[in-house]
Amino acid sequence: MNMKRYTQYMYSYPHKTAYGPLEGITLNQYLSDLAGAGHDLYLHLPFCETKCGYCNLFSVTGQGETAIDRYLDTVERQLRQYEPLFASANSLFTSLTIGGGTPLLLTEAQLERCFAMIRRYTRLARDAEIIIETAPNQTAKPKLALLKDAGVTRVSMGIQSFFDEELKVLKRSHRAKKARESLDLLMNSGFSRVNADFIYGVPGQSVSSFLSSVKEAVSFGPDELFLYPLYVKHGAALEQELNRGLVLDEDLAFRQYEAAAEWLASHGYRQDSMRRFVRPESPGGSREFSDCGFGSTLSLGCGGRSYLGNLHYCTPYAVTRESCLEQLVQYEETRDFCAVTHGILLSEEEQKRRFVIRHLLILPGLPLTAYRETFHGDAAADFPILHKWMEQGFLKEQRDCLALTEKGMGLSDYLGPMLISKEVRDKMNQWEALHGTKHNPIQREFKEL
Ligand code: SF4
């Protein structure tokens, strides 16, 4: 089989690098997508202590309290402009996610301000799920108490490894001892759900050291574990080390994944996707993606994405420090937050792809009746490759869904990118041609299995 198993993580579609300039669009035209209940709110806080070696997220280091205050002033101005729209659409948000960056890098007063602003200018459902990301170095008792008081239901901690040598390779700022203390603190802080992230495929990491991190994590009892293969994309600090000869071993990464998936299954964990493993006693919980592919998400701040019907938008994709800082300046200088200037309008064909991609890669899988009702057609007829994947044993039909088999699940980062349309791939490749490097796999031609 000639293939690249770790091509790309398809957590959304289309990728931000396929976005481009938009003209003449305002949020007022998309009010119906924000009408009533059921929408998600996202606040991006793009500040970190140090930049992790693999990070290609919109985040910057070295921003002091004043710079963060200025950013929050801008978020408040954005919220004030959105408030009348929310009122006329009678919008009710059923979830709030605060991500970054490292949200807990903010002072307690700044964190309190975030929650107060959101509650003042938006309507959050009484039982809204409120999710926040944290990192071991920023996890301390007073901030966790503040989150609990603010109604946070779920905390996600990026640990990545319980071995200092691996953390150093990843350029994470925390050490294993701190990760243990912080996870223990978090587990004893009374949140409804806690999840922890780990990375495999790290140079110098063995199957047994990865398995040992996973087993240790399980001993703390988090509700979910997310296991990510290491990717080094354009602009990430580790890219330079790849240029100097550092090697990512895909076969070893896959053996680490297999060993962890097998061990977790034998300990009752339910695997929902290539990355998500749910503790046996944990309540059903939400899907990795909170919508059915069409729910609205409105982002606040700079760097987060909004999804309103066929309109997807955000600030232009930025990875390097210079380009992130440039975006931050532009964000603070924005006068009209209702004008949408950068994004993509999805055709019906692209909406079908999005529906398939977002459902297929996580159990229970692609709902066939829902697809038929939404698009008045048959998923496998629209995407003949799905037939082929069934023949190859990557997919199976179960309970009105097309679901990944165990073999297919391990191939998620190969199968997902195969569903990218030619138009979107061309746009992504144009972006890569301008900004990318030889290490970015999306530049390669996809080989059919
Ligand atoms: S991976 Fe997370 S913690 Fe690390 S630099 Fe990126 S946003 Fe910050």
Short mmCIF file of C-alpha atoms and ligand atoms in Angstrom, two decimals:
data_model
loop_
_atom_site.label_atom_id
_atom_site.label_comp_id
_atom_site.label_asym_id
_atom_site.label_seq_id
_atom_site.Cartn_x
_atom_site.Cartn_y
_atom_site.Cartn_z
CA MET A 1 0.00 0.00 0.00
CA ASN A 2 1.60 3.23 -1.15
CA MET A 3 0.34 5.88 1.20
CA LYS A 4 1.14 8.50 3.74
CA ARG A 5 -0.72 7.59 6.88
CA TYR A 6 -0.24 10.97 8.56
CA THR A 7 -1.25 13.43 5.89
CA GLN A 8 -3.48 15.88 7.68
CA TYR A 9 -5.80 16.20 10.65
CA MET A 10 -9.23 17.06 9.24
CA TYR A 11 -10.87 18.69 12.24
CA SER A 12 -12.70 21.06 10.00
CA TYR A 13 -13.29 21.56 6.32
CA PRO A 14 -12.27 23.50 4.33
CA HIS A 15 -8.92 24.38 5.88
CA LYS A 16 -8.20 28.04 6.67
CA THR A 17 -5.53 28.15 3.97
CA ALA A 18 -8.34 27.77 1.41
CA TYR A 19 -9.98 30.99 2.63
CA GLY A 20 -9.57 34.23 0.70
CA PRO A 21 -10.74 37.84 0.60
CA LEU A 22 -14.53 38.41 0.67
CA GLU A 23 -16.39 41.56 -0.25
CA GLY A 24 -19.81 42.97 0.48
CA ILE A 25 -20.71 40.51 3.24
CA THR A 26 -22.01 41.55 6.62
CA LEU A 27 -23.21 39.51 9.56
CA ASN A 28 -26.66 41.09 9.15
CA GLN A 29 -27.14 38.90 6.08
CA TYR A 30 -26.61 35.80 8.22
CA LEU A 31 -28.94 36.60 11.09
CA SER A 32 -31.13 33.59 10.33
CA ASP A 33 -28.12 31.37 11.06
CA LEU A 34 -27.94 32.86 14.53
CA ALA A 35 -31.67 32.72 15.20
CA GLY A 36 -32.94 31.06 18.37
CA ALA A 37 -31.12 28.40 20.35
CA GLY A 38 -28.39 25.91 19.60
CA HIS A 39 -25.35 27.98 18.66
CA ASP A 40 -21.78 27.82 19.87
CA LEU A 41 -19.68 30.72 20.99
CA TYR A 42 -15.91 30.62 20.83
CA LEU A 43 -13.46 33.04 22.41
CA HIS A 44 -9.88 32.88 21.20
CA LEU A 45 -7.19 34.03 23.64
CA PRO A 46 -3.99 33.80 21.61
CA PHE A 47 -1.38 34.17 24.35
CA CYS A 48 1.18 31.59 25.48
CA GLU A 49 4.12 31.40 27.86
CA THR A 50 6.42 29.88 25.20
CA LYS A 51 5.80 28.54 21.73
CA CYS A 52 5.62 24.73 21.56
CA GLY A 53 7.76 23.16 18.84
CA TYR A 54 4.82 21.72 16.90
CA CYS A 55 2.41 24.64 17.31
CA ASN A 56 0.86 26.12 14.21
CA LEU A 57 -2.03 27.71 16.05
CA PHE A 58 -2.70 31.41 16.21
CA SER A 59 -0.81 32.31 19.38
CA VAL A 60 1.96 34.66 20.48
CA THR A 61 4.34 34.78 23.41
CA GLY A 62 5.74 37.71 25.37
CA GLN A 63 2.53 39.73 25.65
CA GLY A 64 2.24 41.37 29.04
CA GLU A 65 -0.82 42.26 31.09
CA THR A 66 -1.30 45.59 29.30
CA ALA A 67 -1.31 44.01 25.85
CA ILE A 68 -3.82 41.41 27.01
CA ASP A 69 -6.01 44.14 28.55
CA ARG A 70 -5.96 45.95 25.22
CA TYR A 71 -7.00 42.74 23.47
CA LEU A 72 -9.89 42.28 25.90
CA ASP A 73 -10.96 45.89 25.29
CA THR A 74 -11.22 44.99 21.61
CA VAL A 75 -13.19 41.82 22.36
CA GLU A 76 -15.59 43.96 24.38
CA ARG A 77 -15.95 46.41 21.47
CA GLN A 78 -16.64 43.43 19.17
CA LEU A 79 -19.27 42.10 21.57
CA ARG A 80 -20.94 45.51 21.81
CA GLN A 81 -21.27 45.58 18.02
CA TYR A 82 -22.71 42.06 17.98
CA GLU A 83 -25.19 42.65 20.81
CA PRO A 84 -27.97 44.20 18.65
CA LEU A 85 -27.62 41.35 16.13
CA PHE A 86 -27.97 38.76 18.89
CA ALA A 87 -31.01 40.63 20.21
CA SER A 88 -32.78 40.79 16.85
CA ALA A 89 -32.03 37.11 16.13
CA ASN A 90 -32.95 36.18 19.70
CA SER A 91 -29.73 34.13 19.77
CA LEU A 92 -29.24 31.67 22.57
CA PHE A 93 -25.80 30.04 22.82
CA THR A 94 -25.72 26.51 24.15
CA SER A 95 -21.98 26.26 24.46
CA LEU A 96 -19.03 28.50 25.09
CA THR A 97 -15.46 27.41 24.40
CA ILE A 98 -12.50 29.48 25.53
CA GLY A 99 -9.43 28.35 23.67
CA GLY A 100 -6.10 29.62 22.58
CA GLY A 101 -3.34 30.02 23.20
CA THR A 102 -3.31 29.36 26.90
CA PRO A 103 -6.41 31.01 28.37
CA LEU A 104 -5.20 30.53 31.94
CA LEU A 105 -2.20 32.74 31.20
CA LEU A 106 -4.61 35.60 31.88
CA THR A 107 -4.74 37.05 35.38
CA GLU A 108 -7.72 36.18 37.54
CA ALA A 109 -9.16 39.67 36.95
CA GLN A 110 -8.81 39.23 33.18
CA LEU A 111 -10.44 35.80 33.27
CA GLU A 112 -13.31 37.18 35.33
CA ARG A 113 -13.69 39.98 32.82
CA CYS A 114 -13.99 37.45 29.95
CA PHE A 115 -16.86 35.62 31.61
CA ALA A 116 -18.55 38.87 32.70
CA MET A 117 -18.36 40.35 29.18
CA ILE A 118 -19.79 37.26 27.58
CA ARG A 119 -22.66 37.07 30.04
CA ARG A 120 -23.35 40.78 29.67
CA TYR A 121 -23.54 40.89 25.85
CA THR A 122 -24.76 37.40 24.92
CA ARG A 123 -27.42 34.98 26.12
CA LEU A 124 -25.86 31.75 27.32
CA ALA A 125 -28.23 28.86 28.03
CA ARG A 126 -28.59 28.03 31.72
CA ASP A 127 -27.19 24.55 31.12
CA ALA A 128 -24.62 25.67 28.54
CA GLU A 129 -21.50 23.58 28.26
CA ILE A 130 -18.56 25.85 29.08
CA ILE A 131 -15.20 24.51 28.01
CA ILE A 132 -11.75 25.92 28.61
CA GLU A 133 -8.25 24.80 27.70
CA THR A 134 -5.39 24.86 30.13
CA ALA A 135 -1.71 23.96 30.41
CA PRO A 136 0.10 22.48 33.43
CA ASN A 137 2.16 25.58 34.25
CA GLN A 138 -0.91 27.82 34.32
CA THR A 139 -3.12 25.49 36.36
CA ALA A 140 -3.41 26.73 39.93
CA LYS A 141 -6.06 26.39 42.63
CA PRO A 142 -7.39 29.99 42.65
CA LYS A 143 -7.90 30.04 38.88
CA LEU A 144 -9.60 26.64 38.92
CA ALA A 145 -11.92 27.90 41.68
CA LEU A 146 -12.70 30.95 39.54
CA LEU A 147 -13.54 28.70 36.57
CA LYS A 148 -15.79 26.57 38.73
CA ASP A 149 -17.64 29.68 39.94
CA ALA A 150 -17.95 30.89 36.35
CA GLY A 151 -19.81 27.69 35.46
CA VAL A 152 -17.07 25.92 33.50
CA THR A 153 -18.14 22.32 32.89
CA ARG A 154 -15.18 20.92 31.08
CA VAL A 155 -11.43 21.54 31.22
CA SER A 156 -8.97 20.27 28.69
CA MET A 157 -5.28 20.04 29.60
CA GLY A 158 -2.41 19.70 27.16
CA ILE A 159 0.08 17.37 28.86
CA GLN A 160 1.61 15.60 25.83
CA SER A 161 4.01 13.35 27.79
CA PHE A 162 5.08 12.36 31.29
CA PHE A 163 8.75 12.24 30.22
CA ASP A 164 10.89 15.35 30.49
CA GLU A 165 13.09 14.37 27.54
CA GLU A 166 10.02 14.13 25.28
CA LEU A 167 8.63 17.41 26.60
CA LYS A 168 11.96 19.04 25.79
CA VAL A 169 11.91 17.71 22.22
CA LEU A 170 8.39 19.12 21.87
CA LYS A 171 9.60 22.44 23.34
CA ARG A 172 6.84 22.37 25.94
CA SER A 173 7.53 24.71 28.83
CA HIS A 174 6.28 22.42 31.62
CA ARG A 175 7.96 19.38 33.14
CA ALA A 176 6.44 16.00 33.95
CA LYS A 177 6.35 16.68 37.71
CA LYS A 178 4.31 19.82 37.17
CA ALA A 179 1.98 17.98 34.76
CA ARG A 180 1.28 15.35 37.46
CA GLU A 181 0.58 17.97 40.13
CA SER A 182 -1.67 20.01 37.82
CA LEU A 183 -3.64 17.03 36.55
CA ASP A 184 -4.16 15.88 40.12
CA LEU A 185 -5.36 19.36 41.10
CA LEU A 186 -7.68 19.52 38.12
CA MET A 187 -9.16 16.09 38.85
CA ASN A 188 -9.95 17.23 42.38
CA SER A 189 -11.56 20.53 41.44
CA GLY A 190 -15.05 19.23 40.77
CA PHE A 191 -15.47 19.82 37.03
CA SER A 192 -17.99 17.59 35.26
CA ARG A 193 -15.49 16.59 32.61
CA VAL A 194 -11.72 16.65 32.34
CA ASN A 195 -9.73 15.60 29.34
CA ALA A 196 -6.02 15.38 28.70
CA ASP A 197 -4.02 15.50 25.47
CA PHE A 198 -0.95 13.42 24.64
CA ILE A 199 1.31 13.24 21.58
CA TYR A 200 2.95 10.26 19.92
CA GLY A 201 5.47 10.10 17.12
CA VAL A 202 7.86 12.30 19.12
CA PRO A 203 11.51 11.78 18.12
CA GLY A 204 13.16 9.75 20.88
CA GLN A 205 9.83 8.42 22.20
CA SER A 206 9.42 4.64 22.23
CA VAL A 207 6.29 2.49 22.15
CA SER A 208 6.81 1.71 25.82
CA SER A 209 7.40 5.32 26.92
CA PHE A 210 4.25 6.47 25.10
CA LEU A 211 2.27 3.61 26.60
CA SER A 212 3.65 4.49 30.00
CA SER A 213 2.41 8.12 29.65
CA VAL A 214 -1.03 6.85 28.60
CA LYS A 215 -1.22 4.40 31.52
CA GLU A 216 -0.15 7.06 33.97
CA ALA A 217 -2.77 9.46 32.59
CA VAL A 218 -5.46 6.80 33.02
CA SER A 219 -4.43 6.36 36.66
CA PHE A 220 -5.67 9.94 37.31
CA GLY A 221 -9.11 9.05 35.87
CA PRO A 222 -9.79 11.79 33.26
CA ASP A 223 -13.03 11.39 31.31
CA GLU A 224 -11.32 11.45 27.96
CA LEU A 225 -7.86 11.09 26.51
CA PHE A 226 -6.95 12.65 23.19
CA LEU A 227 -3.96 11.06 21.50
CA TYR A 228 -2.45 13.12 18.68
CA PRO A 229 0.22 12.13 16.18
CA LEU A 230 2.99 14.72 15.99
CA TYR A 231 2.66 17.00 13.00
CA VAL A 232 5.18 19.65 12.12
CA LYS A 233 3.53 22.11 9.79
CA HIS A 234 4.80 25.28 8.21
CA GLY A 235 5.92 27.90 10.68
CA ALA A 236 6.25 25.51 13.65
CA ALA A 237 9.55 25.80 15.54
CA LEU A 238 10.40 22.14 14.94
CA GLU A 239 10.34 22.75 11.20
CA GLN A 240 13.89 24.11 11.39
CA GLU A 241 15.03 20.95 13.15
CA LEU A 242 13.49 18.83 10.40
CA ASN A 243 15.52 20.92 7.97
CA ARG A 244 18.59 20.06 10.05
CA GLY A 245 17.88 16.33 9.93
CA LEU A 246 15.39 15.52 12.70
CA VAL A 247 13.25 12.63 11.47
CA LEU A 248 9.62 11.81 12.13
CA ASP A 249 9.12 8.03 12.05
CA GLU A 250 5.59 7.29 10.79
CA ASP A 251 5.85 3.54 11.30
CA LEU A 252 6.93 3.94 14.90
CA ALA A 253 4.15 6.51 15.43
CA PHE A 254 1.61 3.99 14.14
CA ARG A 255 2.93 1.26 16.43
CA GLN A 256 2.60 3.66 19.36
CA TYR A 257 -0.98 4.44 18.35
CA GLU A 258 -1.84 0.75 17.98
CA ALA A 259 -0.33 -0.15 21.33
CA ALA A 260 -2.20 2.64 23.14
CA ALA A 261 -5.52 1.97 21.36
CA GLU A 262 -5.27 -1.73 22.19
CA TRP A 263 -4.38 -1.11 25.82
CA LEU A 264 -7.16 1.46 26.26
CA ALA A 265 -9.70 -0.89 24.62
CA SER A 266 -8.67 -3.69 26.94
CA HIS A 267 -9.33 -1.33 29.86
CA GLY A 268 -12.84 -0.54 28.68
CA TYR A 269 -12.16 2.75 26.92
CA ARG A 270 -14.45 3.55 24.00
CA GLN A 271 -12.62 4.84 20.96
CA ASP A 272 -14.72 7.38 19.04
CA SER A 273 -12.12 8.55 16.58
CA MET A 274 -8.44 8.21 15.85
CA ARG A 275 -7.83 10.68 18.67
CA ARG A 276 -10.61 10.40 21.20
CA PHE A 277 -10.82 7.72 23.92
CA VAL A 278 -13.61 7.89 26.48
CA ARG A 279 -13.40 6.42 29.98
CA PRO A 280 -15.85 3.55 30.58
CA GLU A 281 -17.85 5.13 33.40
CA SER A 282 -17.89 8.54 31.76
CA PRO A 283 -21.35 9.76 30.74
CA GLY A 284 -22.10 9.55 26.99
CA GLY A 285 -20.71 13.00 26.53
CA SER A 286 -20.71 15.24 23.55
CA ARG A 287 -19.29 14.31 20.22
CA GLU A 288 -15.87 15.61 19.33
CA PHE A 289 -17.74 18.01 17.09
CA SER A 290 -20.68 19.62 18.76
CA ASP A 291 -22.81 20.14 15.68
CA CYS A 292 -24.17 18.09 12.85
CA GLY A 293 -21.98 19.88 10.38
CA PHE A 294 -24.32 22.86 10.06
CA GLY A 295 -24.65 24.41 13.52
CA SER A 296 -23.49 27.99 13.83
CA THR A 297 -20.34 28.94 15.66
CA LEU A 298 -19.50 32.56 16.28
CA SER A 299 -15.93 33.44 17.19
CA LEU A 300 -14.80 36.34 19.29
CA GLY A 301 -11.28 37.69 19.31
CA CYS A 302 -8.61 37.22 16.70
CA GLY A 303 -7.75 33.91 15.04
CA GLY A 304 -10.91 31.89 15.75
CA ARG A 305 -13.23 30.67 13.02
CA SER A 306 -16.92 31.40 12.60
CA TYR A 307 -19.30 29.09 10.78
CA LEU A 308 -22.64 30.58 9.76
CA GLY A 309 -24.47 28.42 7.22
CA ASN A 310 -22.42 28.37 4.03
CA LEU A 311 -20.19 31.20 5.27
CA HIS A 312 -16.94 30.31 7.04
CA TYR A 313 -14.68 33.16 8.04
CA CYS A 314 -11.79 34.24 10.24
CA THR A 315 -8.79 36.51 10.17
CA PRO A 316 -6.20 35.48 7.53
CA TYR A 317 -4.25 32.33 8.45
CA ALA A 318 -1.13 33.27 10.39
CA VAL A 319 1.46 31.01 11.99
CA THR A 320 4.74 32.90 12.36
CA ARG A 321 5.13 35.35 15.22
CA GLU A 322 5.38 38.32 12.87
CA SER A 323 2.21 37.44 10.98
CA CYS A 324 0.28 36.71 14.21
CA LEU A 325 1.35 40.06 15.68
CA GLU A 326 0.35 41.79 12.47
CA GLN A 327 -3.10 40.18 12.68
CA LEU A 328 -3.43 41.27 16.30
CA VAL A 329 -2.72 44.89 15.36
CA GLN A 330 -5.27 44.71 12.56
CA TYR A 331 -7.81 43.16 14.91
CA GLU A 332 -7.38 45.99 17.40
CA GLU A 333 -7.74 48.53 14.60
CA THR A 334 -10.94 46.97 13.21
CA ARG A 335 -13.83 49.42 13.18
CA ASP A 336 -16.65 47.27 11.84
CA PHE A 337 -16.70 43.73 13.26
CA CYS A 338 -19.88 42.93 11.34
CA ALA A 339 -18.11 43.22 7.98
CA VAL A 340 -16.77 39.85 6.88
CA THR A 341 -13.63 40.33 4.80
CA HIS A 342 -11.83 36.97 4.76
CA GLY A 343 -13.28 33.48 4.46
CA ILE A 344 -15.07 31.17 2.07
CA LEU A 345 -18.61 30.65 0.80
CA LEU A 346 -19.33 26.95 0.50
CA SER A 347 -21.14 25.64 -2.57
CA GLU A 348 -23.62 22.80 -2.02
CA GLU A 349 -20.97 20.37 -3.24
CA GLU A 350 -18.53 21.64 -0.57
CA GLN A 351 -21.24 21.48 2.09
CA LYS A 352 -21.75 17.81 1.22
CA ARG A 353 -18.03 17.20 1.58
CA ARG A 354 -18.01 19.00 4.91
CA PHE A 355 -20.92 16.91 6.14
CA VAL A 356 -19.19 13.69 5.10
CA ILE A 357 -15.78 14.64 6.51
CA ARG A 358 -17.11 15.86 9.84
CA HIS A 359 -19.21 12.75 10.40
CA LEU A 360 -17.17 10.00 8.88
CA LEU A 361 -14.10 10.43 11.07
CA ILE A 362 -15.91 10.07 14.38
CA LEU A 363 -18.34 7.42 15.58
CA PRO A 364 -21.20 6.78 15.16
CA GLY A 365 -20.21 7.83 11.63
CA LEU A 366 -21.92 9.32 8.61
CA PRO A 367 -25.71 9.23 9.13
CA LEU A 368 -27.13 8.04 5.81
CA THR A 369 -30.75 9.10 6.31
CA ALA A 370 -29.72 12.56 7.58
CA TYR A 371 -27.47 12.95 4.54
CA ARG A 372 -30.33 11.95 2.22
CA GLU A 373 -32.77 14.32 3.91
CA THR A 374 -30.32 17.21 3.82
CA PHE A 375 -28.95 16.80 0.29
CA HIS A 376 -31.67 14.75 -1.46
CA GLY A 377 -29.14 12.22 -2.63
CA ASP A 378 -27.22 9.18 -1.57
CA ALA A 379 -23.84 9.71 0.15
CA ALA A 380 -22.16 6.72 -1.49
CA ALA A 381 -23.53 7.76 -4.91
CA ASP A 382 -22.19 11.30 -4.41
CA PHE A 383 -18.85 9.99 -3.13
CA PRO A 384 -18.05 6.68 -4.89
CA ILE A 385 -14.79 6.45 -2.96
CA LEU A 386 -16.90 5.44 0.06
CA HIS A 387 -17.83 2.20 -1.75
CA LYS A 388 -14.20 1.51 -2.37
CA TRP A 389 -13.34 2.08 1.28
CA MET A 390 -16.06 -0.38 2.26
CA GLU A 391 -14.56 -2.98 -0.06
CA GLN A 392 -11.14 -2.30 1.41
CA GLY A 393 -12.44 -2.79 4.94
CA PHE A 394 -12.01 0.84 6.09
CA LEU A 395 -15.74 1.48 6.43
CA LYS A 396 -18.76 -0.57 7.39
CA GLU A 397 -22.47 0.10 7.46
CA GLN A 398 -24.01 -0.06 10.91
CA ARG A 399 -27.23 1.38 12.36
CA ASP A 400 -27.94 3.63 9.36
CA CYS A 401 -24.41 5.04 9.44
CA LEU A 402 -21.22 4.54 7.51
CA ALA A 403 -18.66 4.03 10.26
CA LEU A 404 -14.90 3.61 10.28
CA THR A 405 -13.65 0.13 11.06
CA GLU A 406 -10.71 -0.28 13.44
CA LYS A 407 -8.42 -0.38 10.41
CA GLY A 408 -10.08 2.70 8.90
CA MET A 409 -9.89 4.62 12.15
CA GLY A 410 -6.12 4.26 12.27
CA LEU A 411 -6.06 5.67 8.73
CA SER A 412 -8.23 8.71 9.47
CA ASP A 413 -5.50 11.22 8.62
CA TYR A 414 -5.05 9.55 5.25
CA LEU A 415 -8.72 8.99 4.39
CA GLY A 416 -10.01 12.42 5.48
CA PRO A 417 -7.70 14.42 3.19
CA MET A 418 -8.73 12.20 0.24
CA LEU A 419 -12.16 13.85 0.51
CA ILE A 420 -10.82 17.36 -0.07
CA SER A 421 -12.18 18.74 -3.34
CA LYS A 422 -9.83 19.70 -6.14
CA GLU A 423 -10.85 23.37 -5.83
CA VAL A 424 -10.07 23.48 -2.12
CA ARG A 425 -6.85 21.52 -2.53
CA ASP A 426 -5.73 23.93 -5.28
CA LYS A 427 -6.31 26.87 -2.96
CA MET A 428 -4.45 25.15 -0.12
CA ASN A 429 -1.58 24.37 -2.44
CA GLN A 430 -1.48 27.97 -3.64
CA TRP A 431 -1.11 29.02 -0.02
CA GLU A 432 1.61 26.41 0.53
CA ALA A 433 3.45 27.52 -2.61
CA LEU A 434 3.59 31.01 -1.15
CA HIS A 435 4.31 30.10 2.47
CA GLY A 436 5.00 26.37 2.80
CA THR A 437 8.02 24.15 2.86
CA LYS A 438 8.93 20.71 1.63
CA HIS A 439 7.86 19.24 4.94
CA ASN A 440 4.23 20.11 4.52
CA PRO A 441 2.61 16.96 3.22
CA ILE A 442 -0.36 18.63 1.59
CA GLN A 443 1.98 19.62 -1.24
CA ARG A 444 2.34 15.99 -2.21
CA GLU A 445 0.06 14.47 -4.76
CA PHE A 446 -2.39 12.11 -3.14
CA LYS A 447 -1.93 8.58 -4.29
CA GLU A 448 -5.05 6.50 -4.60
CA LEU A 449 -5.01 3.38 -2.51
S1 SF4 B 1 0.44 24.26 21.35
FE1 SF4 B 1 -0.98 25.40 22.65
S2 SF4 B 1 0.27 25.93 24.49
FE2 SF4 B 1 1.69 25.38 22.86
S3 SF4 B 1 2.21 27.33 21.88
FE3 SF4 B 1 0.52 26.44 20.71
S4 SF4 B 1 -1.30 27.34 21.56
FE4 SF4 B 1 0.36 27.68 23.05
#
